[in-house]
XYZ file of C-alpha atoms in Angstrom:
546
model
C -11.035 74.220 28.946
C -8.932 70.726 29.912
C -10.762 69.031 26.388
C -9.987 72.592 24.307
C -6.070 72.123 25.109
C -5.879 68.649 24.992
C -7.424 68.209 22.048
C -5.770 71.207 20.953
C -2.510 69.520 21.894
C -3.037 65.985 20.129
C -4.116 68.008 16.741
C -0.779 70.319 16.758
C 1.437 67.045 17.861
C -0.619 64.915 15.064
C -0.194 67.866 12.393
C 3.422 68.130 12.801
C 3.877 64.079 12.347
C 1.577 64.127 9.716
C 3.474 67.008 7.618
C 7.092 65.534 8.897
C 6.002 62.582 7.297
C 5.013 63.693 4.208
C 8.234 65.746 3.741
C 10.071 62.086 4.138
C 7.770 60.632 1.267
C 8.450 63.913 -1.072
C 12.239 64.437 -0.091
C 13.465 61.548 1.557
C 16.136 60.570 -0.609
C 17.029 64.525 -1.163
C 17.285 64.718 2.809
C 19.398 61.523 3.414
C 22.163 63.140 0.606
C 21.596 66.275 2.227
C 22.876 64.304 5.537
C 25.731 63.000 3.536
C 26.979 66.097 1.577
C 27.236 67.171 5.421
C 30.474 65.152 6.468
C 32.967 67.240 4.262
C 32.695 69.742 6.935
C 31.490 71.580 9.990
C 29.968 74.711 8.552
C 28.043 72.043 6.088
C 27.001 70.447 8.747
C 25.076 72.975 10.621
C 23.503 74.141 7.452
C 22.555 70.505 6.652
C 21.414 70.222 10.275
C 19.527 73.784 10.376
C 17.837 72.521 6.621
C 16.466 68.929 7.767
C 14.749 70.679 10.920
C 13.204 73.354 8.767
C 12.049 70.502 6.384
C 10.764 67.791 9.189
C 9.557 70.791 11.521
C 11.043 69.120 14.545
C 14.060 68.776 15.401
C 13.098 65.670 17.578
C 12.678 64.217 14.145
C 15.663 65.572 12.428
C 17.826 64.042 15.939
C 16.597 60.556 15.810
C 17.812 60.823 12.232
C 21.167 62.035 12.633
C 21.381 59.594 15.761
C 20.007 56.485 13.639
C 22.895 56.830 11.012
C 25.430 57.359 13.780
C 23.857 54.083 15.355
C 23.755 52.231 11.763
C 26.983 53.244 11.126
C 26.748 55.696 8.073
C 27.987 58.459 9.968
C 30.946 59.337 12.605
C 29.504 60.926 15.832
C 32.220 63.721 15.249
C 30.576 64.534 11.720
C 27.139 64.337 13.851
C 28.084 67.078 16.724
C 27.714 69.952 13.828
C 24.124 68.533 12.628
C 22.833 68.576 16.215
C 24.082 71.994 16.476
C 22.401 72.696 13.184
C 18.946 70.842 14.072
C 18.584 73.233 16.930
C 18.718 76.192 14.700
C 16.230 74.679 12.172
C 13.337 75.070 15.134
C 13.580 78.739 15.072
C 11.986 78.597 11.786
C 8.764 76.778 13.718
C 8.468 79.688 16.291
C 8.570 82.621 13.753
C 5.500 80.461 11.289
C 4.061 80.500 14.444
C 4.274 83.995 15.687
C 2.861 85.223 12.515
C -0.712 85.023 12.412
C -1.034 82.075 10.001
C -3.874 80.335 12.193
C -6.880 82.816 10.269
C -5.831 80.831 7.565
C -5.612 77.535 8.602
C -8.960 76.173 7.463
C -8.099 77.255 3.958
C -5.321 75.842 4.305
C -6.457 72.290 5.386
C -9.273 72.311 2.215
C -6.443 72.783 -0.265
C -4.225 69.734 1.422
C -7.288 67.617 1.157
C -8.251 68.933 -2.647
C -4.513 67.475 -3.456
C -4.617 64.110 -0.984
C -8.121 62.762 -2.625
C -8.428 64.478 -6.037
C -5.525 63.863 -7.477
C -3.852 60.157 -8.577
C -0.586 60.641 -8.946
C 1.591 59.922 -5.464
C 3.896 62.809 -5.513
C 0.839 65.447 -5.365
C -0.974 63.573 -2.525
C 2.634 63.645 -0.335
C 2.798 67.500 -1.180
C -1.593 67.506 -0.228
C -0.067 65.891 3.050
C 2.534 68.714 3.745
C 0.265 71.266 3.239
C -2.796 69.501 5.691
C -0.581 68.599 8.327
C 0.595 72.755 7.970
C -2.930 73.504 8.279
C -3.153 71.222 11.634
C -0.676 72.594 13.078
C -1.893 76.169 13.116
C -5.756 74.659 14.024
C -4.397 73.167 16.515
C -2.813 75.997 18.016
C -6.100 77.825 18.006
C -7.839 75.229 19.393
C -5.271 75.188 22.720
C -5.766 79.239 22.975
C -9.632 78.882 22.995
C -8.235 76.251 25.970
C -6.310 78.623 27.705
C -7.796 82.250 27.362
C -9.923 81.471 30.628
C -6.546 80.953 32.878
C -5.549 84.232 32.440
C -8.439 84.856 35.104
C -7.505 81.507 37.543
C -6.004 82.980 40.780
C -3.826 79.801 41.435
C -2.504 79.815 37.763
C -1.390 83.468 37.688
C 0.114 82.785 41.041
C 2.423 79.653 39.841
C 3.424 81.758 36.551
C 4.254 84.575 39.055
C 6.168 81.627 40.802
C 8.415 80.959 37.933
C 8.751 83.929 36.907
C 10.470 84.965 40.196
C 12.700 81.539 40.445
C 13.971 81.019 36.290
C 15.196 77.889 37.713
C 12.018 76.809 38.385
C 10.913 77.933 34.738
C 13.630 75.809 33.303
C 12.207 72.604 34.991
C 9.105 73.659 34.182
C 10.144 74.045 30.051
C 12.264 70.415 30.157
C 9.415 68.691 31.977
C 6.787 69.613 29.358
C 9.070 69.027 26.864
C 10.328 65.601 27.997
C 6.347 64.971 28.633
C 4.950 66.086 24.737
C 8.642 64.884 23.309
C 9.069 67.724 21.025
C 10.660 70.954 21.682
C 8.760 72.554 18.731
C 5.448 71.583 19.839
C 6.378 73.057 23.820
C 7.382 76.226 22.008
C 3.572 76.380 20.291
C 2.478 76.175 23.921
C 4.321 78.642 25.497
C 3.764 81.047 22.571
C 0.190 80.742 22.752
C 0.367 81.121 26.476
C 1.619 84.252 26.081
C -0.394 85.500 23.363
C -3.494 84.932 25.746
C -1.548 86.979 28.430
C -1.022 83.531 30.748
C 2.627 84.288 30.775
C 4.775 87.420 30.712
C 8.342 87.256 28.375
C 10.178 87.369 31.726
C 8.120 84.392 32.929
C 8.362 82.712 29.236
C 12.348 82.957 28.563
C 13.412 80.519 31.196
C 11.007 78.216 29.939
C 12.063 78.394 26.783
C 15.250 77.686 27.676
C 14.307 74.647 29.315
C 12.187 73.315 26.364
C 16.030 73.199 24.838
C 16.788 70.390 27.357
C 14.239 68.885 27.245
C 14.384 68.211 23.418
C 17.619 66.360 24.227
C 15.355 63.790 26.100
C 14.535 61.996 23.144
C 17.887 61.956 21.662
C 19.043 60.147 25.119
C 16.125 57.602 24.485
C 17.037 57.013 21.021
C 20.585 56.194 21.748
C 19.440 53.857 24.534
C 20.912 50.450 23.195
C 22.626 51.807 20.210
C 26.483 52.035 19.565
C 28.669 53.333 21.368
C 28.550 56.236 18.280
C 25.461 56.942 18.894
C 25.486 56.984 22.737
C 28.648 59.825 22.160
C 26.356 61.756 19.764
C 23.504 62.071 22.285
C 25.865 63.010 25.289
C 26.925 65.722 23.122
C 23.193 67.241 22.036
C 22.682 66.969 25.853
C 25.913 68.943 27.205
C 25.298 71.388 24.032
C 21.712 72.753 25.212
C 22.802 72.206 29.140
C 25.282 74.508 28.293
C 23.593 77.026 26.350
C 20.868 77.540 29.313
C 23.727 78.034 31.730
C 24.981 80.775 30.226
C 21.837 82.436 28.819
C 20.228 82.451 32.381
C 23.821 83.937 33.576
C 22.588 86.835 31.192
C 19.312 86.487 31.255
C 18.315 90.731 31.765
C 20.667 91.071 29.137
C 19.056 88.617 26.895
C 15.630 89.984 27.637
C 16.734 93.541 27.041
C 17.971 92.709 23.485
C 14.802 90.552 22.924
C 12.752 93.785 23.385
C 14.908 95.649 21.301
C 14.814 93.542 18.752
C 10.749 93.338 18.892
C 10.624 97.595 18.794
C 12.777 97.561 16.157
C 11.655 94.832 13.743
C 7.929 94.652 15.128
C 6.314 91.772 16.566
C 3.462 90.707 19.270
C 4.990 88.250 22.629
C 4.820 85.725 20.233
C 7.457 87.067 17.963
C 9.474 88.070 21.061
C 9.832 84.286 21.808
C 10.892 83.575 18.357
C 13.286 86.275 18.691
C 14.482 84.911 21.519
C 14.549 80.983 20.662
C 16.289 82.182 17.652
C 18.921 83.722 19.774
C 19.742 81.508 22.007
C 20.542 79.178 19.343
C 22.235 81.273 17.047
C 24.422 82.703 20.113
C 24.960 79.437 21.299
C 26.133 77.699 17.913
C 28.360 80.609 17.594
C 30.030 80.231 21.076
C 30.542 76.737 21.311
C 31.054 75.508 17.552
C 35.240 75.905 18.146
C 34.636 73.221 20.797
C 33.453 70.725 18.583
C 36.744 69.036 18.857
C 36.730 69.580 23.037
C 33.230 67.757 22.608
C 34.415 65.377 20.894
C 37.737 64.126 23.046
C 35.297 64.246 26.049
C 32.318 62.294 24.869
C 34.942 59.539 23.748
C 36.854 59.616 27.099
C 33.337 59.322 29.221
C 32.085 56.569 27.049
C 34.557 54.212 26.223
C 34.440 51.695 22.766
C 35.029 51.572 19.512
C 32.666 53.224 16.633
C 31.457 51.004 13.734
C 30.990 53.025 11.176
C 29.764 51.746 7.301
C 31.651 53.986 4.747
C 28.580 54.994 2.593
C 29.243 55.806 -1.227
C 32.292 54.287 -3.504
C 35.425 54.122 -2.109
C 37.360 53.526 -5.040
C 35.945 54.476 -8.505
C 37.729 57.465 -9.436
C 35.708 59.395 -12.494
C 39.182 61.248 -14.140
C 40.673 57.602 -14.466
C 37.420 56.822 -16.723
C 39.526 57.864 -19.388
C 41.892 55.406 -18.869
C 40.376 51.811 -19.119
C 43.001 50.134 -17.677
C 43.150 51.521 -14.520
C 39.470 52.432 -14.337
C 39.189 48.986 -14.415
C 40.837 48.011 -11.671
C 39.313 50.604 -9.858
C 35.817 49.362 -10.445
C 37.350 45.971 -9.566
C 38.047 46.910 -6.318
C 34.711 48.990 -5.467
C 33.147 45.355 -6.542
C 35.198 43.674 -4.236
C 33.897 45.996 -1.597
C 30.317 45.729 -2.214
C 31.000 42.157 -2.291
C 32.166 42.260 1.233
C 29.518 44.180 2.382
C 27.019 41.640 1.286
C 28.638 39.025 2.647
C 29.009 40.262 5.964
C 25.521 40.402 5.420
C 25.085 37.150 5.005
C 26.564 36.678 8.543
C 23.952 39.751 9.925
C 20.917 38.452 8.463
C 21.380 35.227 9.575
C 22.754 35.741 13.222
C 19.669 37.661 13.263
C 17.828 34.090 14.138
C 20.688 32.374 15.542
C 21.116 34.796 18.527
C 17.582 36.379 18.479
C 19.611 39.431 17.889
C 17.439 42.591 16.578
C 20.393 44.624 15.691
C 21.541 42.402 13.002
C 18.311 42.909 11.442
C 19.048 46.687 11.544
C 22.940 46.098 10.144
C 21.219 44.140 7.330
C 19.099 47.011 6.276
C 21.300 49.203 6.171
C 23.882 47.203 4.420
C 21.513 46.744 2.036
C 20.911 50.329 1.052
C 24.563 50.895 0.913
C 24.304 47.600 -1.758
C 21.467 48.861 -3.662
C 23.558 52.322 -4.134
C 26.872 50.914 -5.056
C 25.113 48.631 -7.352
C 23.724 51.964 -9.267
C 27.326 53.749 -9.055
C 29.427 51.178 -10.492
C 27.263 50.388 -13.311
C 27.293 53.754 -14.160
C 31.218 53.793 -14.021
C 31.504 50.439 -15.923
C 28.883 52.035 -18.690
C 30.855 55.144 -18.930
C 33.703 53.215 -19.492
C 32.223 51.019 -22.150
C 31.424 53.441 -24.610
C 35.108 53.584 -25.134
C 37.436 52.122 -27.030
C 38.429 49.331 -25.206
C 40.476 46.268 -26.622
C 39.480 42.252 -25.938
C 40.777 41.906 -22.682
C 39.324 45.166 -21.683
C 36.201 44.504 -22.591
C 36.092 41.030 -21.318
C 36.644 42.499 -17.931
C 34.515 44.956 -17.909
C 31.455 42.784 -19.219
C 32.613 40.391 -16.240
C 32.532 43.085 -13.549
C 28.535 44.064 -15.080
C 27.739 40.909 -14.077
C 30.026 40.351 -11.102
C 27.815 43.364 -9.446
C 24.566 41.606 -10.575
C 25.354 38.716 -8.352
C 26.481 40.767 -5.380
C 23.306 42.797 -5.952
C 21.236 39.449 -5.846
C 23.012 37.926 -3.017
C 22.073 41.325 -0.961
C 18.628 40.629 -2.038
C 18.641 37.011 -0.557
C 20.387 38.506 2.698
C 17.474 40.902 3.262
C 15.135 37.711 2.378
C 16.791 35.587 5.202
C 16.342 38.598 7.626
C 12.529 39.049 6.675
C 12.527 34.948 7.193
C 14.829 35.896 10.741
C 12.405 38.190 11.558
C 9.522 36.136 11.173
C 10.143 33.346 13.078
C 11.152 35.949 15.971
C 8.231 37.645 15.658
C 6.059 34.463 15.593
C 8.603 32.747 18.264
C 9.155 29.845 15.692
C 11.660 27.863 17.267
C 14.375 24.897 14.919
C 15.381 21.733 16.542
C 18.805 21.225 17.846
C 19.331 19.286 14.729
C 17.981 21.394 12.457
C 19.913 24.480 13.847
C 23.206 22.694 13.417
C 22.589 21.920 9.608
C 21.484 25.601 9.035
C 24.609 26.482 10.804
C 27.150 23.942 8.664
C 25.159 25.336 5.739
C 25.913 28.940 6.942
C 29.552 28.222 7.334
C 29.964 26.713 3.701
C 27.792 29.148 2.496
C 29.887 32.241 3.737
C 33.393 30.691 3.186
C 32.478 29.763 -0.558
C 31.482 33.762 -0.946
C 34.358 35.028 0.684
C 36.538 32.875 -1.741
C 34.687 34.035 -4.481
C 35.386 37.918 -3.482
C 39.458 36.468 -2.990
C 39.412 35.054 -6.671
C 37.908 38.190 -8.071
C 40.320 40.414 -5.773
C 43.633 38.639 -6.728
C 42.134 36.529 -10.137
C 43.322 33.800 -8.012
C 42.496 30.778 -9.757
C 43.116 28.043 -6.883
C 40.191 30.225 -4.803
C 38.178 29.667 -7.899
C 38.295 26.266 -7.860
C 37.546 25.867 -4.202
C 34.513 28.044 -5.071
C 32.894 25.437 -7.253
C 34.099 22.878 -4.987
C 31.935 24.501 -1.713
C 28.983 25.184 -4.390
C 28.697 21.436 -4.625
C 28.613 21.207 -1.254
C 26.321 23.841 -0.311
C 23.896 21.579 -3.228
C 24.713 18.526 -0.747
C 23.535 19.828 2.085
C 20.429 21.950 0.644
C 19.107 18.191 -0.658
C 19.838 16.916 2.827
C 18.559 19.371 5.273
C 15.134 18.637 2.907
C 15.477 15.232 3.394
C 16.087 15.326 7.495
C 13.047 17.909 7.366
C 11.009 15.943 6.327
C 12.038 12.748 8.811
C 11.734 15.398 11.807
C 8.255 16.462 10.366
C 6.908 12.799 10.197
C 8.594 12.302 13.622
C 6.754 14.784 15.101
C 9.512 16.794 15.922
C 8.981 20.043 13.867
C 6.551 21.502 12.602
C 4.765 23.323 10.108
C 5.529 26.998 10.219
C 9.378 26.166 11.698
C 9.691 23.826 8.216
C 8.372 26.820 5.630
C 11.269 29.129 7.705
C 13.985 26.473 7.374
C 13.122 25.600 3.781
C 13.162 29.059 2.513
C 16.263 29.903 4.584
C 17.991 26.852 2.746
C 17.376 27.996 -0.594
C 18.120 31.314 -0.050
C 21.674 30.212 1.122
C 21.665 27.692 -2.364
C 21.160 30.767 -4.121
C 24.285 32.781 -2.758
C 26.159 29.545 -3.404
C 25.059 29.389 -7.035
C 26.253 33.285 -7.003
C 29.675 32.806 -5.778
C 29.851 29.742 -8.209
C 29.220 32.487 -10.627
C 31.931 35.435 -10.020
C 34.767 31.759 -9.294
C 33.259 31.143 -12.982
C 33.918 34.403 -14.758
C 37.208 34.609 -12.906
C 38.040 30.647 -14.529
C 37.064 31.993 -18.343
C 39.084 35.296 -18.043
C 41.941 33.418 -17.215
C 41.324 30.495 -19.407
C 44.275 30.910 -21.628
C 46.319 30.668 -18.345
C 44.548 26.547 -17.147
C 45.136 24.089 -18.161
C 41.948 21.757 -17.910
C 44.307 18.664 -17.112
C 43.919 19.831 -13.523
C 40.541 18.680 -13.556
C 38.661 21.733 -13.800
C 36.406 22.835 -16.274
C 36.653 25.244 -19.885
């Protein structure tokens, strides 16, 4: 009976992962605009919310999420509260799959995942052959756990602790938020209980408190994730926590009432215990968005008076390109001018993430980097686009001059967010394989650093304000940054015959050299463009270049 349910158990747990994943790997992209779309407003963001769940099948999953892009920045904890209301809606859809007798079928369905995971080549179809197998585990596993539990129906000390709860729903409630904390997914406690109760182990009076209590626990997970995150993301979890607290309060306050509209419901649309608890789970959430979706805002002052701090939120998407000035070249162009700017800020505080990564042994950084680095890689898409559009226009010299400048303005920034995410794979690596520079060697990364980042950030001041004397000082730090790439070599290679370093630290702090040579020779690049668009304007007396 104990190997029926626990195996039972690992195969339900294992088939929702396994189908949650392959929903990332068919729609992943789909779900994180989904996620975005959801900021314009609160009714959005419930929908968004409910959709994600009902896509990932747990809304442990779908939480994490929306708590990871409150931690990373890409998302305000008051544009997360309506998500989290919205994830617990999406698990109604589990409990209804479930309550329908989809298990007969769950062999079948299992043969046609595999048919599409190892007969077929092409990627797409063996993510969708993954959906559909991890369905089919889900529903196997639930009949493996009832073949588990049928036989407790007839243990005297089991019927007597369900008779337990089922007197004390406070009891019940612990009960649901310990298993749930235990299996850490609401979803798969749900599966339980409704399988429990379709072997007669539990009665829907026994089963509602429990429920209920799955609905805390669920908010375990959320508490873990935020654990060492922002103070965003910590604000976001306090909120999924007081949300379902709240909602249990209330619903055992009511709870006859709640159990005499549950069997209504089941006489009048049909339905087996197992149905009743859907009917019921998808009550208490839909009752409970309903009530306390106008406090959003009261959420929201109170989670930022208990935890104190300031968010760090990443803007995701452009902030300046405007499509109706595309007609307009001029001032399309200065639009795009600016979104460049901003990307190129973003990569170079980048450069200070990927590399602090090392220098303070700081795992966070790594994650800033990253997600940076998408942000990067999007921009880089949108304002070539933009620029594109605007090319096929008729544009005089100047125009075009500038916009041919800013196409390869955005290549550079691109690149120099590709040799960011290099030095934090490089960061990484030597934490992971506790690699450890000499005190010498750490200062000339760190002088190198400095330059590095101060000839970037005059590169993005030149292009900003086509301010010539930042130009200049650009090509003047690129020679430096040359300098001291040849010399930190050099001093390597004395500290390697001197027994002072050694192998793997040198491949880290070469590669971390010329990855900072490369930015320079970027930023050399933009201060160059910015010198031959306003070429007419200096005079090469000055001792500059033409």
């Amino acid at each position: 009976m104990l190997f029926l349910f626990l195996g039972g158990l690992g195969v339900f747990l294992f088939g929702i992962k396994y189908m949650s994943d392959g929903l990332q790997k068919t729609a992943g992209e789909k779900l994180r605009k989904i996620l975005e779309a959801a900021t314009n407003s609160s009714v959005r963001g419930i929908f968004a919310g409910m959709l994600v769940t009902m896509l990932l099948q747990t809304s442990t999953g779908s939480t994490v999420m929306i708590i990871g892009l409150v931690n990373a920045g890409l998302l305000s904890f008051r544009r997360a509260i309506p998500m989290l209301l919205g994830a617990n809606l999406g698990t109604t859809a589990t409990a209804f799959m479930i309550s329908f007798k989809i298990g007969d079928y769950a062999l079948p369905i299992l043969f046609a995942g595999m048919i599409l995971i190892f007969f077929f080549n092409k990627k797409r179809i063996n993510n969708i052959g993954q959906v559909i197998f991890g369905f089919g585990m889900i529903f196997l596993g639930l009949n493996t756990m009832s073949e588990g539990l049928y036989p407790f129906r007839d243990v005297p000390a089991f019927v007597d602790m369900m008779a337990t709860l089922g007197q004390n729903p406070l009891l019940g409630v612990l009960a649901g938020t310990g298993f749930t904390m235990l299996i850490q997914s609401s979803t798969g406690a749900i599966g339980v209980l409704q399988t429990m109760a379709v072997d007669g182990l539990v009665t829907l009076e026994q089963a509602l408190p429990i429920l209920f209590g799955d609905n805390i626990g669920t908010t375990i997970t959320a508490v873990l994730a935020s654990i060492g995150a922002t103070v965003a993301a910590k604000r976001a979890a306090m909120i999924h926590v007081i949300f379902n607290v709240t909602g249990t309060i209330m619903f055992l306050i009511i709870l006859p009432i709640v159990q005499a509209v549950v069997v209504w419901m089941s006489a009048n649309f049909g339905g087996d215990i197992a149905r009743e608890i859907a009917y019921a789970h998808g009550l208490f959430n839909s009752v409970n968005v309903l009530l306390q979706f106008p406090l959003i805002g009261l959420y929201a002052i109170l989670a930022t008076k208990v935890i104190r701090g300031e968010d760090d939120i990443i803007q995701h998407g452009p902030q300046y390109l405007n499509p109706a000035l595309i007609q307009q070249p001029t001032f399309a162009l200065e639009k795009a001018r600016q979104e460049v700017v901003h990307m190129g800020t973003l990569a170079k505080e980048n450069v200070v993430h990927s590399t602090n990564m090392l220098l303070k042994n700081d795992a966070k950084e790594g994650e800033r980097t990253i997600r940076k680095e998408e942000i990067i890689n999007d921009l880089n898409h949108e304002i070539v686009d933009y620029l594109t559009k605007i090319g096929v226009r008729s544009l005089n010299q100047q125009q075009s001059s500038m916009n041919s400048l800013l196409m390869h303005n955005v290549t550079d920034i691109e690149r120099v967010g590709d040799h960011c995410e290099n030095l934090m794979e490089l960061s990484e690596y030597s934490i992971a394989h506790k690699i450890n520079f000499s005190e010498e060697g750490t200062k000339e990364l760190e002088h190198m650093i400095s330059v590095t980042s101060e000839a970037f950030g005059q590169a993005l001041e030149a292009l900003e304000k086509q301010d010539l004397e930042a130009a200049m000082k650009v090509l003047e730090l690129e020679g430096q940054i040359d300098y001291l790439e040849k010399e930190g070599r050099k001093s390597h290679v004395q500290r390697m015959n001197a027994g002072i370093c050694s192998g793997a630290s040198g491949m880290v702090f070469l590669d971390m050299l010329s990855n900072l040579e490369r930015i320079g020779d970027h930023a050399s690049n933009i201060a160059e463009g910015v010198i031959q668009m306003n070429r007419e304007e200096y005079d090469p007396a000055s001792g500059g270049m033409e």
